[in-house]
């Protein structure tokens, strides 16, 4: 997540997001969300779907007492909710299953954040960016392993490769925009995401959870030129060869 106009909506897997965006401006809510373990649990629920406290504990290396507590806190602020036990799940009926609550949740612009809220937001973003990088590296390692383990046919030819190993669309670019145009660009991106969101029952076979991220920021201003009389001589510049 990031503050507007670059907010990342926190949404569930294949869920409708017909409700409008909600601004998270309450400091207690932000502090509850920024807790690192809760961030990891929300990430797991978003990527893998509903889970129990025991499932989360095993997946994240925590104890069930901790995951149960954090689930209750996340539910208190509306980030997770209890759901019926999935039909394909084993276990007994007494287990409590949880899912991430879908929604387009955004943060106040930084200019409207108090100093304390900015500290919380910086902590939340730090953990979110680190988690994204970890997930991306994990997927790259899995893809590499799949390529190494692919089987060979009886004629010695290399067998078919999972087509998802190439599912890494990537783009970097720059455009010149006014601030209203940047806001409109972001809203069009969110609308595009919502076009492809659908209930689990309507999701076709072969579909996978795909993680999307949007980051846009103004380029830093160019540094002012140093006056000629203050510029270092060529042999004083770092990395230069005095010969």
XYZ file of C-alpha atoms in Angstrom:
243
model
C 0.000 0.000 0.000
C 0.995 3.597 -0.484
C -0.706 6.922 -0.072
C -2.750 8.521 -2.841
C -2.517 8.949 -5.735
C -0.382 5.810 -5.700
C -2.484 3.787 -3.307
C -2.540 0.039 -3.662
C -5.945 -1.407 -2.858
C -5.995 -4.300 -0.432
C -8.302 -6.794 -2.085
C -9.177 -10.443 -1.751
C -8.702 -13.176 -4.322
C -11.195 -12.936 -7.148
C -13.640 -10.833 -5.163
C -15.853 -8.050 -6.379
C -14.846 -4.551 -5.334
C -18.009 -2.644 -6.196
C -17.743 -0.486 -3.107
C -15.938 2.814 -3.497
C -12.511 3.511 -2.023
C -12.178 3.812 1.759
C -9.602 6.123 3.319
C -7.766 4.727 6.333
C -7.183 7.871 8.355
C -7.561 6.477 11.872
C -4.165 6.152 13.552
C -5.163 3.111 15.628
C -6.314 1.301 12.476
C -3.048 2.078 10.701
C -1.010 0.880 13.675
C -2.987 -2.361 13.726
C -2.334 -2.866 10.025
C 1.372 -1.972 10.204
C 2.230 -4.776 12.657
C 4.756 -6.948 10.726
C 3.196 -10.314 11.627
C -0.241 -9.111 10.607
C 1.175 -7.920 7.302
C 2.575 -11.405 6.672
C -0.715 -13.041 7.620
C -2.710 -10.752 5.332
C -0.278 -11.466 2.528
C -0.714 -15.216 3.023
C -4.516 -14.937 3.041
C -4.438 -12.778 -0.093
C -2.110 -15.076 -2.025
C -3.338 -18.482 -0.809
C -6.934 -17.843 0.197
C -8.791 -18.663 3.445
C -6.855 -20.333 6.243
C -7.063 -21.254 9.905
C -4.851 -19.896 12.647
C -3.047 -23.262 12.692
C -2.423 -23.106 8.944
C -1.008 -19.608 9.243
C 1.136 -20.616 12.208
C 2.724 -23.477 10.247
C 3.236 -21.377 7.131
C 4.775 -18.411 8.922
C 6.679 -20.138 11.709
C 4.504 -18.737 14.497
C 2.500 -20.328 17.288
C -1.260 -20.631 17.079
C -1.751 -18.384 20.081
C -0.026 -15.539 18.232
C -1.878 -16.071 14.959
C -5.239 -16.331 16.743
C -4.589 -13.041 18.538
C -3.498 -11.225 15.388
C -6.483 -12.569 13.440
C -8.826 -11.213 16.092
C -7.128 -7.819 15.914
C -7.289 -7.764 12.115
C -10.970 -8.708 12.299
C -11.573 -5.957 14.843
C -10.466 -3.384 12.260
C -12.223 -5.035 9.333
C -9.234 -6.510 7.486
C -10.221 -10.177 7.879
C -13.436 -12.026 8.579
C -14.570 -15.560 9.399
C -15.838 -17.735 6.561
C -17.288 -21.209 6.255
C -14.832 -24.076 6.032
C -13.995 -24.677 2.354
C -15.567 -27.852 0.970
C -12.193 -29.174 -0.183
C -10.541 -28.601 3.197
C -9.918 -31.476 5.570
C -9.888 -31.292 9.341
C -12.814 -30.941 11.703
C -15.716 -28.538 11.717
C -14.624 -26.715 14.872
C -11.778 -24.950 13.069
C -12.278 -21.247 12.412
C -11.450 -20.176 8.851
C -10.505 -16.636 7.932
C -10.188 -14.667 4.737
C -8.852 -11.234 3.820
C -11.758 -8.812 3.371
C -11.709 -7.325 -0.140
C -11.813 -3.582 -0.617
C -10.121 -0.540 -2.104
C -8.379 0.881 0.936
C -6.272 4.001 0.616
C -4.228 6.268 2.824
C -4.466 10.033 3.270
C -2.084 12.078 1.127
C 1.186 12.659 2.937
C 0.433 16.368 3.224
C -2.562 15.493 5.452
C -0.723 12.988 7.631
C 0.364 13.915 11.129
C 4.022 13.342 12.071
C 3.022 10.209 14.014
C 0.960 8.905 11.118
C 3.908 9.425 8.754
C 6.091 7.278 10.980
C 3.482 4.513 10.939
C 3.091 4.801 7.168
C 6.846 4.663 6.631
C 7.019 1.485 8.730
C 4.089 -0.078 6.904
C 5.528 0.723 3.473
C 8.957 -0.558 4.496
C 7.533 -3.971 5.386
C 5.259 -4.039 2.328
C 8.088 -3.333 -0.127
C 10.347 -5.898 1.553
C 7.579 -8.528 1.399
C 6.978 -7.810 -2.286
C 10.666 -8.273 -3.070
C 10.760 -11.521 -1.091
C 7.734 -12.884 -2.962
C 9.229 -11.952 -6.330
C 12.558 -13.607 -5.508
C 10.717 -16.698 -4.229
C 8.803 -16.964 -7.501
C 12.003 -16.584 -9.514
C 13.641 -19.430 -7.567
C 10.594 -21.666 -8.093
C 10.623 -20.919 -11.810
C 14.307 -21.724 -12.045
C 13.768 -25.023 -10.217
C 10.912 -25.965 -12.558
C 13.123 -25.401 -15.570
C 15.859 -27.579 -14.106
C 13.473 -30.411 -13.216
C 11.468 -30.561 -16.426
C 11.273 -34.081 -17.796
C 12.570 -35.387 -21.131
C 10.443 -37.380 -23.552
C 11.205 -40.882 -24.773
C 12.919 -39.452 -27.858
C 15.302 -37.443 -25.739
C 13.666 -34.122 -26.523
C 13.008 -31.627 -23.778
C 9.448 -31.931 -22.489
C 6.902 -29.149 -22.370
C 7.616 -26.301 -19.972
C 4.924 -24.866 -17.715
C 3.743 -21.760 -19.633
C 3.550 -19.835 -16.352
C 7.363 -19.722 -16.200
C 7.154 -16.815 -18.657
C 4.404 -14.996 -16.764
C 6.523 -12.025 -15.729
C 5.224 -9.020 -17.695
C 7.287 -6.004 -16.744
C 7.365 -2.379 -17.794
C 9.310 0.734 -16.872
C 8.727 4.093 -18.421
C 8.180 7.794 -17.913
C 5.462 10.199 -18.970
C 4.922 13.905 -18.416
C 1.697 14.507 -16.491
C -0.040 17.162 -14.487
C -1.135 16.185 -10.990
C -4.813 15.822 -12.063
C -3.683 13.624 -14.956
C -1.659 11.444 -12.573
C -4.714 10.980 -10.364
C -6.812 10.077 -13.415
C -4.106 7.647 -14.575
C -4.214 5.898 -11.216
C -8.008 5.631 -11.171
C -7.939 4.135 -14.674
C -5.433 1.561 -13.442
C -7.713 0.617 -10.525
C -10.674 0.384 -12.931
C -8.649 -1.960 -15.147
C -7.871 -4.208 -12.151
C -11.529 -4.316 -11.185
C -12.518 -5.323 -14.726
C -10.641 -8.576 -14.236
C -11.835 -9.312 -10.709
C -14.585 -11.898 -10.364
C -16.070 -14.237 -7.763
C -14.269 -17.533 -7.241
C -17.210 -19.409 -8.783
C -16.751 -17.487 -12.044
C -12.987 -17.981 -12.242
C -12.065 -20.302 -15.141
C -9.902 -23.408 -14.696
C -6.184 -22.737 -14.920
C -6.404 -19.267 -13.393
C -3.831 -18.334 -10.773
C -3.485 -15.509 -8.305
C -1.367 -12.830 -9.980
C 0.178 -10.137 -7.804
C 0.001 -6.655 -9.299
C 1.833 -3.579 -8.071
C 1.612 0.046 -9.145
C 4.238 2.635 -8.264
C 4.512 6.094 -9.777
C 6.379 9.131 -8.472
C 7.677 12.429 -9.862
C 11.270 12.404 -11.018
C 13.628 14.325 -8.707
C 14.478 17.845 -9.774
C 17.780 18.161 -11.589
C 20.612 19.238 -9.304
C 21.774 22.812 -9.987
C 25.009 23.072 -11.930
C 28.056 23.801 -9.851
C 29.637 27.141 -10.643
C 32.821 26.725 -12.771
C 35.043 28.202 -10.109
C 33.784 25.636 -7.578
C 34.168 22.571 -9.771
C 37.012 20.219 -8.819
C 39.954 19.925 -11.166
C 39.914 16.777 -13.337
C 42.566 15.057 -11.246
C 40.549 15.721 -8.068
C 37.341 14.114 -9.307
C 36.441 10.669 -7.911
C 37.323 7.906 -10.315
C 39.398 10.064 -12.668
C 42.814 9.063 -13.933
C 45.366 11.828 -13.240
C 47.601 10.504 -16.022
